[in-house]
Short mmCIF file of C-alpha atoms and ligand atoms in Angstrom, two decimals:
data_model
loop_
_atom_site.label_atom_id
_atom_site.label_comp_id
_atom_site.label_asym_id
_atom_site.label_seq_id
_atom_site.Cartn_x
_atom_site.Cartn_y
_atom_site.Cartn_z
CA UNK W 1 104.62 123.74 82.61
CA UNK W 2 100.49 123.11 82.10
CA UNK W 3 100.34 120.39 79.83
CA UNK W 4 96.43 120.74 79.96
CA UNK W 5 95.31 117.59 81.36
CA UNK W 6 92.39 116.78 81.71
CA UNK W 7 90.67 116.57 85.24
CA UNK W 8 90.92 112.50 84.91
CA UNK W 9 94.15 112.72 83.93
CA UNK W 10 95.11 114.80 86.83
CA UNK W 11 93.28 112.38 89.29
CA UNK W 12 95.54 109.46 87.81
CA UNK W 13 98.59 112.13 88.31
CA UNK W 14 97.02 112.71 92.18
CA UNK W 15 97.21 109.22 92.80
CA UNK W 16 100.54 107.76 91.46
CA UNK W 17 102.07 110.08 93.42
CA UNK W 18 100.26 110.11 96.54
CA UNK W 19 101.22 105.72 96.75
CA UNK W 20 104.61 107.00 95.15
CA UNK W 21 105.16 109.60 98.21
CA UNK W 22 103.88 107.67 101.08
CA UNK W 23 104.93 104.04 100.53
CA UNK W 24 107.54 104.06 97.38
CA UNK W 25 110.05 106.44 98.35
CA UNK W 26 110.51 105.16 102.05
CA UNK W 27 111.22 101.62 101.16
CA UNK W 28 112.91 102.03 97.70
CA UNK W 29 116.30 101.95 99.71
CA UNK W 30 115.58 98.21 101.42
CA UNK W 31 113.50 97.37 98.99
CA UNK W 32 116.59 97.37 96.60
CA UNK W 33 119.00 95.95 99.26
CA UNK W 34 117.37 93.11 99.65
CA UNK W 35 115.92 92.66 96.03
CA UNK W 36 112.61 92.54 97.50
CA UNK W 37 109.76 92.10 94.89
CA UNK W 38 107.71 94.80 95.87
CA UNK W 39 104.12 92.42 95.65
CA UNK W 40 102.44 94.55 98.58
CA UNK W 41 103.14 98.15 97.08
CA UNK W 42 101.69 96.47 93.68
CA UNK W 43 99.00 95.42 95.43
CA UNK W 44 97.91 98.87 96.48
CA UNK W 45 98.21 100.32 93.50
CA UNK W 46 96.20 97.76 92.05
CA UNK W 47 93.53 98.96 94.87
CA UNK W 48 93.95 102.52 93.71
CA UNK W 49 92.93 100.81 90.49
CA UNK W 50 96.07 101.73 88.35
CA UNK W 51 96.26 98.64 87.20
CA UNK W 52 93.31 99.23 84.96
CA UNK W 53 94.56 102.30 83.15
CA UNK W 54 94.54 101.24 79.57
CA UNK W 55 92.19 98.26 79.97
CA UNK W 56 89.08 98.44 77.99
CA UNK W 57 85.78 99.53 80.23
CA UNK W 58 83.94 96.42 78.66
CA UNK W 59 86.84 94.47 80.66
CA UNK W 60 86.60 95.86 83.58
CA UNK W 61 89.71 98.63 83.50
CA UNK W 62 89.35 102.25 83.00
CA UNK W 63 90.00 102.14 78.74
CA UNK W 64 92.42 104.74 79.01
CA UNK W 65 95.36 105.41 76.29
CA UNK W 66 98.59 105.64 75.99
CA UNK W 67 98.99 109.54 77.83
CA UNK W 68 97.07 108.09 80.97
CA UNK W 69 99.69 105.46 81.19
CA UNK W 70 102.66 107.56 81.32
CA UNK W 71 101.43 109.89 83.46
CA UNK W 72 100.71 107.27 85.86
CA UNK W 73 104.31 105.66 85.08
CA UNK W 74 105.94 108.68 85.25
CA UNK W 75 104.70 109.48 88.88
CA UNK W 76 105.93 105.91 90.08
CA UNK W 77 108.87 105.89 88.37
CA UNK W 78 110.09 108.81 90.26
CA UNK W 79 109.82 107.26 93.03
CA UNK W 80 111.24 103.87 91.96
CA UNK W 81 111.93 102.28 88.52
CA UNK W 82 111.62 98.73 89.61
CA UNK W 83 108.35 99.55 91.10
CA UNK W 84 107.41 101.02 87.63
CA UNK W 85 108.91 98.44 85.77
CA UNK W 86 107.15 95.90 87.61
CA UNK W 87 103.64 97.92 86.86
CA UNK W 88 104.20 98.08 83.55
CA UNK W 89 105.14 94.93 82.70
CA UNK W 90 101.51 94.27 83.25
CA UNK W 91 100.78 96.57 80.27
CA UNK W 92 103.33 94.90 78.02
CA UNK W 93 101.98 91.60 78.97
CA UNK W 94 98.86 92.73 78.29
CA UNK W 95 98.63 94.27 75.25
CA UNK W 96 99.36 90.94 72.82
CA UNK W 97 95.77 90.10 74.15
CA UNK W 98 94.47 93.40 73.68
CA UNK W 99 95.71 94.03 70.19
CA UNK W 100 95.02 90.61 69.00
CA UNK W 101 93.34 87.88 71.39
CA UNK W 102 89.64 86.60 70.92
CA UNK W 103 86.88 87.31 73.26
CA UNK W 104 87.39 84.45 75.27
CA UNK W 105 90.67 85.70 75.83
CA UNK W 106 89.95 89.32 76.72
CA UNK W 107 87.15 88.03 78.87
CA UNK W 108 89.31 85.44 80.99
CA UNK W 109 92.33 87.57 81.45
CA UNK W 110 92.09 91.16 80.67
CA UNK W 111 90.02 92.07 83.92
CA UNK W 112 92.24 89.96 85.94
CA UNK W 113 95.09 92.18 85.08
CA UNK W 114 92.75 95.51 85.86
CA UNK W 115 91.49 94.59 89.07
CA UNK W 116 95.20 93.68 89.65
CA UNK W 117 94.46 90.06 91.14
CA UNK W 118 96.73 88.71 89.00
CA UNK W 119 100.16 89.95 87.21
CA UNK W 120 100.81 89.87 83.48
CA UNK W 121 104.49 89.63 82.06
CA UNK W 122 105.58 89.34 78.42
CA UNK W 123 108.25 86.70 77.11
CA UNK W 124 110.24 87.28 73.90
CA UNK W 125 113.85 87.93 74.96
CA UNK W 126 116.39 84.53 74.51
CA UNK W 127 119.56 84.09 75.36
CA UNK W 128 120.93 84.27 71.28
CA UNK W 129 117.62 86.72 70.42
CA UNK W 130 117.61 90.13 72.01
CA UNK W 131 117.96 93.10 69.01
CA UNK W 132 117.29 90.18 66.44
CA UNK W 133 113.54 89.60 68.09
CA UNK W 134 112.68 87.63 65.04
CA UNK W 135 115.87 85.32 65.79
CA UNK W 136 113.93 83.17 68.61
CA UNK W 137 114.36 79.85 68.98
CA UNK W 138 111.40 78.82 71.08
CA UNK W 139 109.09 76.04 69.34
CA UNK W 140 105.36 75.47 69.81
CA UNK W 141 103.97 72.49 68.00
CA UNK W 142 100.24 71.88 67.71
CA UNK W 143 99.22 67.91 68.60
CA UNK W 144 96.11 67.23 68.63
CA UNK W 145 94.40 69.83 70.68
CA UNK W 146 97.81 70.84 72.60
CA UNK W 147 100.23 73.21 71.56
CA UNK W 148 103.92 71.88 72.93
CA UNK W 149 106.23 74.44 74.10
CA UNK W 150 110.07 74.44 74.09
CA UNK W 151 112.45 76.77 74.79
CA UNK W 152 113.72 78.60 77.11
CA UNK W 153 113.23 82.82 77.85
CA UNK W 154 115.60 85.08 78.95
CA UNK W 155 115.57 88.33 81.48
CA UNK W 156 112.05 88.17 81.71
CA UNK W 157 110.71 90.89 84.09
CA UNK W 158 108.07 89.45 86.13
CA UNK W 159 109.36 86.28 85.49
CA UNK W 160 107.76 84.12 88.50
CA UNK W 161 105.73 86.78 90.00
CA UNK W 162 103.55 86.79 87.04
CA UNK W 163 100.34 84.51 86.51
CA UNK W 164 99.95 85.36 82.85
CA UNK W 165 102.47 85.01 80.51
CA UNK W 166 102.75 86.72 76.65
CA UNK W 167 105.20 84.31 75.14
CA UNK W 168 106.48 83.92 71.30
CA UNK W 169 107.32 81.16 69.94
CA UNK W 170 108.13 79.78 66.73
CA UNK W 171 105.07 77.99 64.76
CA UNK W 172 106.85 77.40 61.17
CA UNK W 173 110.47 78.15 61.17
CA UNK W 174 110.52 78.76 57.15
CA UNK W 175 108.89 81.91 57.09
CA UNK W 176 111.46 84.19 59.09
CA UNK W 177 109.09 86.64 61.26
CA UNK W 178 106.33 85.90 59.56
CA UNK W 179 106.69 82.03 61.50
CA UNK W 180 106.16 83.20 65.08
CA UNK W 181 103.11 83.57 67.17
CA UNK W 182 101.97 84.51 70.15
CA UNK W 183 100.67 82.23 72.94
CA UNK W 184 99.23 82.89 76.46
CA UNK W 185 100.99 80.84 79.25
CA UNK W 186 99.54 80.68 82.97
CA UNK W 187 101.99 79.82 85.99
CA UNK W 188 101.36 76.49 87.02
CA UNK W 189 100.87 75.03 83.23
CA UNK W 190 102.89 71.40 83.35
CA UNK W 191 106.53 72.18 82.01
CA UNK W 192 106.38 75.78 82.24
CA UNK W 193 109.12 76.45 85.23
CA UNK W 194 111.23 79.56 86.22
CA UNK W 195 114.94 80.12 86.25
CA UNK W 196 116.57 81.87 89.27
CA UNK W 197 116.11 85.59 90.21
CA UNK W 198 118.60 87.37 88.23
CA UNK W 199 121.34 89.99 89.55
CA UNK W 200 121.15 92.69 88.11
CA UNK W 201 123.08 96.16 88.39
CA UNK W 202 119.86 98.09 88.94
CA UNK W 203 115.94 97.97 89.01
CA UNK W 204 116.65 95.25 91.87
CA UNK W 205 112.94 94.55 93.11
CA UNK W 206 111.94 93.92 89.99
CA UNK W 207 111.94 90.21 89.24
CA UNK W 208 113.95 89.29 86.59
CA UNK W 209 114.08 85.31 85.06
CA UNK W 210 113.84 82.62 82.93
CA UNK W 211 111.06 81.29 81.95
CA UNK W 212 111.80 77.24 80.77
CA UNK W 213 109.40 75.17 78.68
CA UNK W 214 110.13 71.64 78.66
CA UNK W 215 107.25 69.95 76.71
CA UNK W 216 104.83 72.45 78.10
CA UNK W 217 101.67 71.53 76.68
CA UNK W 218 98.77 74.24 76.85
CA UNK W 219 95.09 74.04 75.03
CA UNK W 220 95.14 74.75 71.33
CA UNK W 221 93.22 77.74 72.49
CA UNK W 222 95.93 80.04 74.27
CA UNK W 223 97.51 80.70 70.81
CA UNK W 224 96.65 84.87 70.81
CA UNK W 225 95.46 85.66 67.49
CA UNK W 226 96.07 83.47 64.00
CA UNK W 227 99.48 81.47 63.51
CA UNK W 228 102.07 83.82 62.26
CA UNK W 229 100.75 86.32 63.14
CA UNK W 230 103.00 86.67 66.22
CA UNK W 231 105.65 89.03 65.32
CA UNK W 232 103.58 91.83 64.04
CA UNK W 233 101.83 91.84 67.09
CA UNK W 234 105.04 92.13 69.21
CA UNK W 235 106.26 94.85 66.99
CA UNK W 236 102.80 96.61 67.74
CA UNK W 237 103.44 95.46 70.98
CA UNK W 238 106.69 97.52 71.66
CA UNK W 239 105.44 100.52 69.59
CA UNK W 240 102.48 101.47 71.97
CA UNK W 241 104.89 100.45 75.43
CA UNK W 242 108.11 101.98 74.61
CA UNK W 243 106.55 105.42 75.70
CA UNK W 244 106.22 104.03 79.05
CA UNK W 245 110.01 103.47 79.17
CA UNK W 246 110.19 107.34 78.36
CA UNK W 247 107.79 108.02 81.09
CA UNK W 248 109.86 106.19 83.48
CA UNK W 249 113.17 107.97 82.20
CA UNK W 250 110.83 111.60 82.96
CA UNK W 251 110.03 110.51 86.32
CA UNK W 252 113.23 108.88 87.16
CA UNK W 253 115.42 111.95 86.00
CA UNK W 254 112.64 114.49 88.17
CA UNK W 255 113.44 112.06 91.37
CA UNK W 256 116.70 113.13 90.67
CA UNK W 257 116.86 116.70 90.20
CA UNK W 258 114.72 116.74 93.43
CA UNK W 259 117.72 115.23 95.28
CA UNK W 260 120.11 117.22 93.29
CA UNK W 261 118.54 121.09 94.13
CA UNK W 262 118.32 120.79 97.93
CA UNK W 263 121.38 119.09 98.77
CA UNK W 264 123.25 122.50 96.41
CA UNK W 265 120.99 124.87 98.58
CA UNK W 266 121.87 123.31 101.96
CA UNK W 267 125.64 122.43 100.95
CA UNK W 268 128.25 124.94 101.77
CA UNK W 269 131.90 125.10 100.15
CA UNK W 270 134.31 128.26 99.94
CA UNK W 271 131.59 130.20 102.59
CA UNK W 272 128.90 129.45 100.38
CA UNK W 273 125.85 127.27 99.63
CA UNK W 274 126.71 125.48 96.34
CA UNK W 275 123.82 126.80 94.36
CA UNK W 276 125.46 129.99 94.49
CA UNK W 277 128.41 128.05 92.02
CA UNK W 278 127.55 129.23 88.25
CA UNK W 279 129.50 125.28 87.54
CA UNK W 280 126.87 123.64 89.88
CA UNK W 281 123.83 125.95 88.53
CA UNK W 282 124.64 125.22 84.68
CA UNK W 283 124.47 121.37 85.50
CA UNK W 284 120.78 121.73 87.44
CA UNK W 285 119.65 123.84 84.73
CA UNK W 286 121.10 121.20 82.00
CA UNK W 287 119.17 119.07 83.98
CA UNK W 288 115.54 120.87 84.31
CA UNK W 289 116.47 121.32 80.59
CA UNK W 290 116.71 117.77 79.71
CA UNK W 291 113.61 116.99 81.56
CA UNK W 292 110.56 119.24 80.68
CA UNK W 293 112.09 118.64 76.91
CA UNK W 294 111.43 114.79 77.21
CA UNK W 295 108.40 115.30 79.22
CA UNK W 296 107.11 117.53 76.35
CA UNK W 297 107.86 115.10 74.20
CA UNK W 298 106.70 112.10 75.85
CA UNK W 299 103.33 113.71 76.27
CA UNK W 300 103.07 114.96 72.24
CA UNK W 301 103.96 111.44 71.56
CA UNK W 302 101.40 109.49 73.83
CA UNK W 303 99.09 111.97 72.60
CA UNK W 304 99.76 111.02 68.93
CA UNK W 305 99.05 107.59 69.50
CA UNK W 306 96.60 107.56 70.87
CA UNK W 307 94.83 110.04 68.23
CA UNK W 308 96.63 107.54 65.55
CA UNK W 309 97.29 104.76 66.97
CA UNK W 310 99.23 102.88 63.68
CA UNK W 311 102.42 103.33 61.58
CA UNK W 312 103.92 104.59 65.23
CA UNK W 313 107.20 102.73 65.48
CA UNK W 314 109.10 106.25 64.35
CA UNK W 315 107.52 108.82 67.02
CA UNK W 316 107.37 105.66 69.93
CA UNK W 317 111.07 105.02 69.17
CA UNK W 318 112.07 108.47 69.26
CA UNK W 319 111.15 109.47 72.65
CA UNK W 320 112.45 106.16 74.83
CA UNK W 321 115.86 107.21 73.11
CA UNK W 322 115.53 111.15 73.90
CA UNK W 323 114.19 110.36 77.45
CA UNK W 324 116.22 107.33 78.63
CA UNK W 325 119.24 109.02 77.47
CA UNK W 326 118.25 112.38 79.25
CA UNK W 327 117.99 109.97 82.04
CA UNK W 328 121.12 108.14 81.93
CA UNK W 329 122.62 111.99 81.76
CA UNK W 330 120.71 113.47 84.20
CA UNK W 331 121.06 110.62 87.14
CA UNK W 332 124.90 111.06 86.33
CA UNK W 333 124.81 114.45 87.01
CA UNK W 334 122.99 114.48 89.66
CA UNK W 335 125.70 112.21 91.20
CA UNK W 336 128.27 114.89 90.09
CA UNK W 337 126.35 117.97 92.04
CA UNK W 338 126.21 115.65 94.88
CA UNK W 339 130.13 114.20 94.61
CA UNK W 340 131.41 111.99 97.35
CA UNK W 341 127.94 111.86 99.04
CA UNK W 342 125.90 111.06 95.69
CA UNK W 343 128.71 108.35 95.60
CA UNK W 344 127.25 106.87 99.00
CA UNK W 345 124.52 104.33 99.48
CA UNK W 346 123.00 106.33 102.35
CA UNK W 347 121.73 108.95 99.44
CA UNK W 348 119.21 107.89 96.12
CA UNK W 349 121.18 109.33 93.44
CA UNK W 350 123.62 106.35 93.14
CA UNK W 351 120.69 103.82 92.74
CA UNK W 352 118.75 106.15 90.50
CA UNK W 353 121.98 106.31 88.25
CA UNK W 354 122.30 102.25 88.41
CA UNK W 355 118.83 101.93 87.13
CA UNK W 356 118.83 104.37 84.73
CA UNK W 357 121.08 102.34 82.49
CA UNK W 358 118.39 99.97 81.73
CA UNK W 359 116.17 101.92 80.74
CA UNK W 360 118.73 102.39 77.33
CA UNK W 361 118.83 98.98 76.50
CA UNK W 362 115.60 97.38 77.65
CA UNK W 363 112.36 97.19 75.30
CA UNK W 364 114.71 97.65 72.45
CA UNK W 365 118.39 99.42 72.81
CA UNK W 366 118.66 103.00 72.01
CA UNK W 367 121.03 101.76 69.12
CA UNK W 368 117.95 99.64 67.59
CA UNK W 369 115.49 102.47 68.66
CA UNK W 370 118.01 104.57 65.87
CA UNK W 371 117.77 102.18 63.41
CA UNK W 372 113.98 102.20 63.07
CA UNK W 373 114.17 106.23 63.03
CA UNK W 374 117.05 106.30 60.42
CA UNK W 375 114.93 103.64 58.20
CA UNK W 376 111.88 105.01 58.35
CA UNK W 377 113.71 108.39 57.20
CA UNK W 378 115.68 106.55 54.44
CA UNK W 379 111.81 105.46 53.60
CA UNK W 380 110.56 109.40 53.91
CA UNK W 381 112.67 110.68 51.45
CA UNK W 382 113.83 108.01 48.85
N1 LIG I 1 104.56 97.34 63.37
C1 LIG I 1 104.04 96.44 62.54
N2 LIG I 1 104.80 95.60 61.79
C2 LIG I 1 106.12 95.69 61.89
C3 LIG I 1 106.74 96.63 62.73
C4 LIG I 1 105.92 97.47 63.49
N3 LIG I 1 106.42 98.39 64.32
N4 LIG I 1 108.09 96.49 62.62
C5 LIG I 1 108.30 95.51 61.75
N5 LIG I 1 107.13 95.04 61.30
C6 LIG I 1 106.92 93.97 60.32
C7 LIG I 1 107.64 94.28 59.02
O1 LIG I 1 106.83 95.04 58.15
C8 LIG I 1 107.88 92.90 58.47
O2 LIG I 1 106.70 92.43 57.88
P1 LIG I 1 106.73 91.60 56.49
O3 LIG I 1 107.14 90.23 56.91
O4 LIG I 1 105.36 91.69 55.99
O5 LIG I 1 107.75 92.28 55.62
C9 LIG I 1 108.12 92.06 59.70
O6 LIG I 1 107.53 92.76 60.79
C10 LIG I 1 109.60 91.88 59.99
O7 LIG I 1 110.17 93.19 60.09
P2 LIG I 1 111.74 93.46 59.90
O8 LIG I 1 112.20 92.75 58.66
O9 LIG I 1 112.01 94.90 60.05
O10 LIG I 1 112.28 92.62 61.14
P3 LIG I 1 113.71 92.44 61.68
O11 LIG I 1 113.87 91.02 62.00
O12 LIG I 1 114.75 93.09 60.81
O13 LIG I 1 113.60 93.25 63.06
C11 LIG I 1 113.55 95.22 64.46
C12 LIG I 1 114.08 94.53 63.21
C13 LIG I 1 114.45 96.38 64.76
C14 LIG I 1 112.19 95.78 64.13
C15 LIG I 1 113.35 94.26 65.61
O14 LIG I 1 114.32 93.31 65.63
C16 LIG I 1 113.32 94.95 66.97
O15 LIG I 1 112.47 95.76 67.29
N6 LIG I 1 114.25 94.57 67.84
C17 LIG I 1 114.22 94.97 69.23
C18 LIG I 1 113.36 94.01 69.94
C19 LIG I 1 113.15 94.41 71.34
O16 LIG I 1 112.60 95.45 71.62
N7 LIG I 1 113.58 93.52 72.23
C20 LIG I 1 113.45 93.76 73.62
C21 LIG I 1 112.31 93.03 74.12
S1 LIG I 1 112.26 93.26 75.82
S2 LIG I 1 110.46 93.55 76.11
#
């Protein structure tokens, strides 16, 4: 389908694809086996200068919006979600200092980020605050010119690979949400450590840790934006990133189908290629289905952001459900058409349906996604 891009937009397209096609694909297999962070493929990309996709020109990225990041995403994640979650964890990371840091701020770390020399990761998740984001139990404590950090992160992807850290922590405990802020750590700040690699079902080469803060003290200055001003900024936060999630549920679903197609041409049962089965040609078509209707949605919805960019949380929300549970469907299925071989390591489809499954919970659950949809309608039409 044309979705009318523009001739920028198709250049970003050109080149997610091209790294995607000549160095994703061919190592996603050990890449995975040996939960291999994959720095050097990052690094290229970060030479094709993807990394500066939605960083402002004045800070040396491109200043593009939310429709050039999911095309980009899109493209990588069909050849690899932990690839793609790995790049955009860099976004997430990224925009709390965006949306709300000071110059200073912008000017130390945002073109770092762009020109890709170092990696950004975002820390909110804790081991009793997942759904219930505003439930965290890290502290920050201002002495003197110091903030001190404690606590302890959860699942963080990036986690160790990262140079620049997003965290939230709690600044005044009595006002609920309105209590947490925002504060930028940097590997290597004394009492900021990591926790193990995690090991996880899918998404292997992505990094996945803790991140522990025992008395980490950091310069009154790396607090990102005014105290308490923290959880607004995540919720902002996760509005404009959750369509990258979608964009990696597109592009993981496409990988797919493109397994799924030529193995029912080439594979004969009963005298005939399976294509030729209506049973096997209903589930590719339920397939292409799902897909172009998430793409097309995905695309309106990056689109309307980034025309109007606030009060998004209903139209962000709605696609990472209808994508990454097209995805979850579509990787299944793709499994099906391929039966006792899409069962096998030696083909994709078994780790694409393994890492689709994230892609529901992470950056918000589906279920949570539904709740902000079904309150915002209870809002629309009280
Ligand atoms: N944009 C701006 N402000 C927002 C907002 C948004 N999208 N969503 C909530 N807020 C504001 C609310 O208006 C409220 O402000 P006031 O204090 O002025 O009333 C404040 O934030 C708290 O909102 P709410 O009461 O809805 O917070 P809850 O604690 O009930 O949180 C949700 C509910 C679902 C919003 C939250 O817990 C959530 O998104 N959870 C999932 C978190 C997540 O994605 N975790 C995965 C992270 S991995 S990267």
């Amino acid at each position: 389908m044309d979705y009318f891009l523009t001739e920028e937009q198709q250049m970003i397209v050109d080149i997610a694809s091209q790294v995607t096609d000549e160095r994703i694909i061919p190592q996603r297999a050990e890449l995975d086996e040996n939960h291999t962070f994959p720095r050097e493929i990052l690094n290229e990309m970060a030479q094709a200068d993807l990394f500066g996709i939605p960083i402002p020109e004045a800070y040396g990225g491109f200043g593009g919006g939310c429709m050039d990041i999911v095309l980009a995403v899109e493209q990588i994640g069909r050849g690899d979600v932990a690839v793609g979650t790995a790049f955009a964890a860099n976004f997430l990371g990224s925009f709390p200092i965006m949306l709300s840091g000071s110059e200073e701020q912008k000017n130390k770390y945002l073109p770092e980020v762009a020109s890709g020399r170092k990696f950004a990761a975002f820390g909110l998740t804790e081991a009793n605050a997942g759904s219930d984001a505003s439930g965290i139990q890290t502290t920050a404590v201002l002495d003197g010119d110091e903030w001190v950090i404690n606590g302890t992160k959860q699942w963080i992807t990036n986690g160790g690979e990262a140079d620049i850290y997003s965290v939230v922590a709690i600044t005044d405990r009595a006002r609920g949400p309105r209590g947490a802020s925002i504060f930028i750590l940097e590997k290597g700040d004394p009492g900021f450590t990591f926790g193990p690699k995690e090991k996880k079902m899918g998404i292997r080469a992505s990094s996945t840790t803790e991140l522990i803060f025992k008395d980490c003290r950091i310069p009154k200055d790396r607090i990102v934006g005014r105290a308490g001003t923290g959880f607004i900024t995540v919720m902002k936060t996760l509005d404009i990133s959750r369509p990258g999630i979608a964009s990696l549920a597109v592009g993981l679903a496409q990988g797919a189908l493109d397994e799924a197609v030529p193995y029912a041409k080439q594979r004969r049962q009963f005298g005939k290629p399976i294509i030729a089965f209506q049973a096997v040609q209903h589930l590719l078509a339920d397939m292409a289905i799902g897909i172009e209707s998430s793409r097309a949605l995905v695309y309106a919805t990056a689109r309307h952001i980034d025309a109007h960019p606030k009060n998004v949380s209903r139209v962000s929300a709605m696609c990472k459900t209808c994508a990454t549970d097209m995805a979850m469907k579509v990787t299944t299925d793709a499994v099906q058409v391929m039966g006792g071989y899409g069962y096998m390591c030696d083909y994709p489809v078994e780790k694409m349906m393994r890492d689709a499954k994230i892609l529901q919970i992470y950056e918000g659950s589906n279920q949570i996604q539904r709740n902000v949809i079904g309150q915002e309608l209870n809002r629309e039409y009280s």
